[in-house]
mmCIF file of C-alpha atoms and ligand atoms in Angstrom:
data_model
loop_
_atom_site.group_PDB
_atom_site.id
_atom_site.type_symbol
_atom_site.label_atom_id
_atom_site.label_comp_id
_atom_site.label_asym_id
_atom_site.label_seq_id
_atom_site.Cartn_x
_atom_site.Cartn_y
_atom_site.Cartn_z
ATOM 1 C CA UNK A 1 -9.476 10.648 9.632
ATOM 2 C CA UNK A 2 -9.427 6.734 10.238
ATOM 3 C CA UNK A 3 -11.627 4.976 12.475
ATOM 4 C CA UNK A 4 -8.973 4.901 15.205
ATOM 5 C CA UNK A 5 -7.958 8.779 14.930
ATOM 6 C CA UNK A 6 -11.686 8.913 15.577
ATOM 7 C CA UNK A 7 -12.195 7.251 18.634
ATOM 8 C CA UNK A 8 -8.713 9.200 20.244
ATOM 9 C CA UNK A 9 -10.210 12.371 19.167
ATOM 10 C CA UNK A 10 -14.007 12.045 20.390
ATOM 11 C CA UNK A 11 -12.493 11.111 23.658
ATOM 12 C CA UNK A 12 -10.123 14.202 23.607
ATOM 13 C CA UNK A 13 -13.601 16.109 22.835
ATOM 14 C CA UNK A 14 -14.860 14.194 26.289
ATOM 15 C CA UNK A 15 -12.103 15.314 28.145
ATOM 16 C CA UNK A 16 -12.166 19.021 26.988
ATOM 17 C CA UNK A 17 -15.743 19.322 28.381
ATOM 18 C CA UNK A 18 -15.239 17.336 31.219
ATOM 19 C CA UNK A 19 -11.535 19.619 32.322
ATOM 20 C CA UNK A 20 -13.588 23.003 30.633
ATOM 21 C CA UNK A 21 -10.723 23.505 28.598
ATOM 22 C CA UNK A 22 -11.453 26.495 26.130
ATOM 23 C CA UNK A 23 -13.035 25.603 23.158
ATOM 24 C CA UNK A 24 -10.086 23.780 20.419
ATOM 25 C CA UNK A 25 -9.698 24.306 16.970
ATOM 26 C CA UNK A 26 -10.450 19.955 17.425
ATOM 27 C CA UNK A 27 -14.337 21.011 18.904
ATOM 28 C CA UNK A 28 -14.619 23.539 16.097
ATOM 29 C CA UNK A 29 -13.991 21.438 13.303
ATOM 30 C CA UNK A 30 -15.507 18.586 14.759
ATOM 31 C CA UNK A 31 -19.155 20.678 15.554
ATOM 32 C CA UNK A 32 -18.545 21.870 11.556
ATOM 33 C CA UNK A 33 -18.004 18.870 9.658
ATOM 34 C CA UNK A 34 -20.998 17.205 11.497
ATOM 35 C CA UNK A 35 -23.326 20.090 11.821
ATOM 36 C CA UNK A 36 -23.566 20.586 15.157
ATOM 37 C CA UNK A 37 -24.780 23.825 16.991
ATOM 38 C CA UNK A 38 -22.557 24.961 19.925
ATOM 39 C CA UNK A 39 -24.161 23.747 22.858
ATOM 40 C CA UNK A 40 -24.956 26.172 25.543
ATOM 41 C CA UNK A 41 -24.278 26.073 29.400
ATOM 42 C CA UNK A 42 -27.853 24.292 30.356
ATOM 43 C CA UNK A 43 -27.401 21.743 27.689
ATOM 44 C CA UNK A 44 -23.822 21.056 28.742
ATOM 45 C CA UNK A 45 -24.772 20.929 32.721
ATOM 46 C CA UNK A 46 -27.048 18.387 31.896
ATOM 47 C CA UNK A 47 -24.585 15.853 30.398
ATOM 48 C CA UNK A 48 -21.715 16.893 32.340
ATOM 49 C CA UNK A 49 -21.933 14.616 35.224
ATOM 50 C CA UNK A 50 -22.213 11.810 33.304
ATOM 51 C CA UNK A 51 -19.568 12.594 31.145
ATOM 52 C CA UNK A 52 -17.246 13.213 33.730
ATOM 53 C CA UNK A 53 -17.926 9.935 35.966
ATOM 54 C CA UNK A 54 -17.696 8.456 32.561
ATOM 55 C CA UNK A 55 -14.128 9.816 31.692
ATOM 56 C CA UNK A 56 -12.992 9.565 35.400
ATOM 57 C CA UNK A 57 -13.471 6.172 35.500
ATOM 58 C CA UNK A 58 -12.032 4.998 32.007
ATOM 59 C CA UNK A 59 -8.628 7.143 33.388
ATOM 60 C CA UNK A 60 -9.096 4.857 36.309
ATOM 61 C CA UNK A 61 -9.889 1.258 34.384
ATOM 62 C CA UNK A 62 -12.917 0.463 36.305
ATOM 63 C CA UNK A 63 -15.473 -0.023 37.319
ATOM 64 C CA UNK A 64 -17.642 0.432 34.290
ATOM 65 C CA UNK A 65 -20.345 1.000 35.132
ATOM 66 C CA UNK A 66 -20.211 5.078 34.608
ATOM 67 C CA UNK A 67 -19.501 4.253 31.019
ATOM 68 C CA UNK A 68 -22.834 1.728 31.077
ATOM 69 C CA UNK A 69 -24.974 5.126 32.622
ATOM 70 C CA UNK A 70 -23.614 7.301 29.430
ATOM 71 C CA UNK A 71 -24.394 4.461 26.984
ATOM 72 C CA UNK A 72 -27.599 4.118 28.184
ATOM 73 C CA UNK A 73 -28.962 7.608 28.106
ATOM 74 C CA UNK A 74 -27.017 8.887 24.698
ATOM 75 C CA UNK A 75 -27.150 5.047 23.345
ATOM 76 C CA UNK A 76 -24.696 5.581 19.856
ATOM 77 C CA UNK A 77 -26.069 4.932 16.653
ATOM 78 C CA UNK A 78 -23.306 3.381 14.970
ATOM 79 C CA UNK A 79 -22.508 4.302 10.597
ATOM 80 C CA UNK A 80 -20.187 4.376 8.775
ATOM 81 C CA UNK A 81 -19.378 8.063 6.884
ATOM 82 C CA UNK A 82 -17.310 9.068 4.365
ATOM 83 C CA UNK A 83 -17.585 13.069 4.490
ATOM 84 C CA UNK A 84 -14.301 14.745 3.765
ATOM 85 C CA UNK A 85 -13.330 11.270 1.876
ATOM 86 C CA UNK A 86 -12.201 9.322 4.298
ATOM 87 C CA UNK A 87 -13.933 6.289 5.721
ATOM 88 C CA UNK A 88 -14.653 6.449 9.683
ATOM 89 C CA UNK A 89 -17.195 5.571 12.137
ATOM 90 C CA UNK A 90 -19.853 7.733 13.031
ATOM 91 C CA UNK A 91 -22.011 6.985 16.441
ATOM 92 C CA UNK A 92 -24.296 10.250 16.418
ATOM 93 C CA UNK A 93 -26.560 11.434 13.407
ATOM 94 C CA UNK A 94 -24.847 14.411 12.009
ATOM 95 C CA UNK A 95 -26.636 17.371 12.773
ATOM 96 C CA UNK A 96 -28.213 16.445 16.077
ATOM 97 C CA UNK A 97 -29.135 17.863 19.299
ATOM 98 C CA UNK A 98 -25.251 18.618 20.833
ATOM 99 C CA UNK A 99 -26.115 17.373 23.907
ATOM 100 C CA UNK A 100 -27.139 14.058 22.205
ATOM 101 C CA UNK A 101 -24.200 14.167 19.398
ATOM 102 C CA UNK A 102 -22.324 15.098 21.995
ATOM 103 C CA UNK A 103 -23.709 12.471 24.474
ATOM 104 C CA UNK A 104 -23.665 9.334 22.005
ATOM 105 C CA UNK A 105 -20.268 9.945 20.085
ATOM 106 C CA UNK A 106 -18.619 10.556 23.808
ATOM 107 C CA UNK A 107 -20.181 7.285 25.394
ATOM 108 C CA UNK A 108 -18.589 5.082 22.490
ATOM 109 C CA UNK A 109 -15.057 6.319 22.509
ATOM 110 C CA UNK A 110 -14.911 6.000 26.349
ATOM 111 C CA UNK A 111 -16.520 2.440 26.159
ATOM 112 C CA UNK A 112 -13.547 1.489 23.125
ATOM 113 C CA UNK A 113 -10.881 2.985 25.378
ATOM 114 C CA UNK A 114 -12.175 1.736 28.775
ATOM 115 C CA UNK A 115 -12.044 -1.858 26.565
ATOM 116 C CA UNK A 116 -8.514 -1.582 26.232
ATOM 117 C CA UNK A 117 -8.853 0.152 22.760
ATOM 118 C CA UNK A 118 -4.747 -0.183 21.606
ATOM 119 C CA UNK A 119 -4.115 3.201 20.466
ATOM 120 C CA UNK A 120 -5.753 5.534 23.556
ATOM 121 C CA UNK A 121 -5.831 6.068 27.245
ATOM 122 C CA UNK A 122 -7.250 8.118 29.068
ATOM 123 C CA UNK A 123 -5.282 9.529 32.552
ATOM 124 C CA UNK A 124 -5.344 11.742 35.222
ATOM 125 C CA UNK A 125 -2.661 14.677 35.367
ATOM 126 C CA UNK A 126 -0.097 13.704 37.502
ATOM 127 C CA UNK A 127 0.689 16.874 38.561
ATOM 128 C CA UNK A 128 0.353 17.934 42.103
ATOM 129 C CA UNK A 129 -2.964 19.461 42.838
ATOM 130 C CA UNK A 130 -4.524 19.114 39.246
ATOM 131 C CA UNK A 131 -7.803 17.873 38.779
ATOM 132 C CA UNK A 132 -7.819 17.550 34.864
ATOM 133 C CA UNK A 133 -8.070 14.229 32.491
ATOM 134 C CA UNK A 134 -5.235 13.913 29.369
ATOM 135 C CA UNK A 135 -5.871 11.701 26.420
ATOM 136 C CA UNK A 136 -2.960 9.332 25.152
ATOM 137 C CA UNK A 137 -2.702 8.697 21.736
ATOM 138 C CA UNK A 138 1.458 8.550 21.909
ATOM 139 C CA UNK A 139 2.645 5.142 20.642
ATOM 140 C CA UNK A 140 4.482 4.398 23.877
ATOM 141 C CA UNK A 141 1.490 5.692 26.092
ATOM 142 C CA UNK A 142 4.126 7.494 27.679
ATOM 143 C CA UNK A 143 1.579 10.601 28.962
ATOM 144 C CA UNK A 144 1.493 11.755 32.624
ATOM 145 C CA UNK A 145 0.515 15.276 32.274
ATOM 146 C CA UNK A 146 -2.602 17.167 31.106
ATOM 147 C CA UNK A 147 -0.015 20.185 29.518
ATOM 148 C CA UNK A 148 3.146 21.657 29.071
ATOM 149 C CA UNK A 149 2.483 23.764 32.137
ATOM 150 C CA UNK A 150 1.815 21.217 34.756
ATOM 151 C CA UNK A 151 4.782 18.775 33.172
ATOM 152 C CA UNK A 152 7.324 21.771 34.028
ATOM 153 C CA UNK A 153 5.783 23.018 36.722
ATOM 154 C CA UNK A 154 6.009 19.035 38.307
ATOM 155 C CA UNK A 155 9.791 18.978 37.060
ATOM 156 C CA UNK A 156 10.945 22.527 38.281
ATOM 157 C CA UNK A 157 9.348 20.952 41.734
ATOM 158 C CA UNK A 158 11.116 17.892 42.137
ATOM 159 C CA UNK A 159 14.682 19.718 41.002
ATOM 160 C CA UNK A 160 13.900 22.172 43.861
ATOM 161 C CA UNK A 161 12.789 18.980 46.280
ATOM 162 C CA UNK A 162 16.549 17.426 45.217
ATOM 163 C CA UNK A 163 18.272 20.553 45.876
ATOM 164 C CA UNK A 164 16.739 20.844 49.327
ATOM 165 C CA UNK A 165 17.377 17.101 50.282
ATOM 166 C CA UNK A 166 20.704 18.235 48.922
ATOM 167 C CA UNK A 167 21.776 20.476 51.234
ATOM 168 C CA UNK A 168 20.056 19.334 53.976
HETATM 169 ZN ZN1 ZN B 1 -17.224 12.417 10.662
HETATM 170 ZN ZN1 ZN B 2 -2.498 19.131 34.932
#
């Protein structure tokens, strides 16, 4: 994958933990091809709150300095790798500590995104009553829900809301 595919998909990594998604085929590969352990619960509850101020405020543009606090305690180590034969940017040794890998390859896609990277947001779910972060990597950044579900469950919602104004 190319340096930008890279950035879009550590920050869908940061969102996974941050919504506790269940673990994606994306988290498996990406723990494989760097040799990282599965991280248990304490090591995830200690980066967590970062992480999530972190993500929280790059779906809100600002301010920045959440994204300064992750940088600063998982600072990235930035190299370039070529496992799997393409050429991408790494910003974690491969085989770390998770929570580190983890902490460091997290903190730089959120800082490239909360930048203004071109190719990714990160958002909030639009949906009514949902608490979970999307990633957009669509070329028309065109994203307002964090799933299928909440997207149809939003639009079954507003037909009902029209049919009620309708016959009111
Ligand atoms: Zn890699
Ligand atoms: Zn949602």
């Amino acid at each position: 994958m190319g340096d930008v595919a890279y950035i879009g998909n550590v920050a869908k990594l940061a969102v996974e933990l941050v919504n506790q998604d269940e673990p994606s085929e994306l988290r498996a590969a990406f723990f494989e091809q760097h040799r990282i352990a599965e991280p248990d619960a304490g090591t995830l509850a200690e980066l967590l709150p970062l992480l999530r101020d972190a993500v929280a405020t790059t779906a809100d543009g600002g301010p920045v300095e959440p994204v300064n606090r992750l940088l600063e305690k998982y600072p990235p180590l930035m190299y370039v790798s070529t496992h799997g034969g393409e050429t991408h940017l790494h910003f974690a040794p491969d085989g770390e500590e998770p929570a580190s890998w983890l902490g460091r390859s997290c903190a730089a896609a959120l800082a490239h995104v909360i930048c203004g990277d071109p190719h990714v947001t990160v958002g909030r779910c639009q949906a009514d009553g949902c608490e979970r972060f999307y990633v957009d990597d669509s070329r028309n950044h065109s994203r307002r829900f964090c799933s299928n579900t909440c997207a149809s469950r939003t639009t079954v919602a507003a037909y009902r809301a029209r049919r009620k104004a309708a016959r009111a």
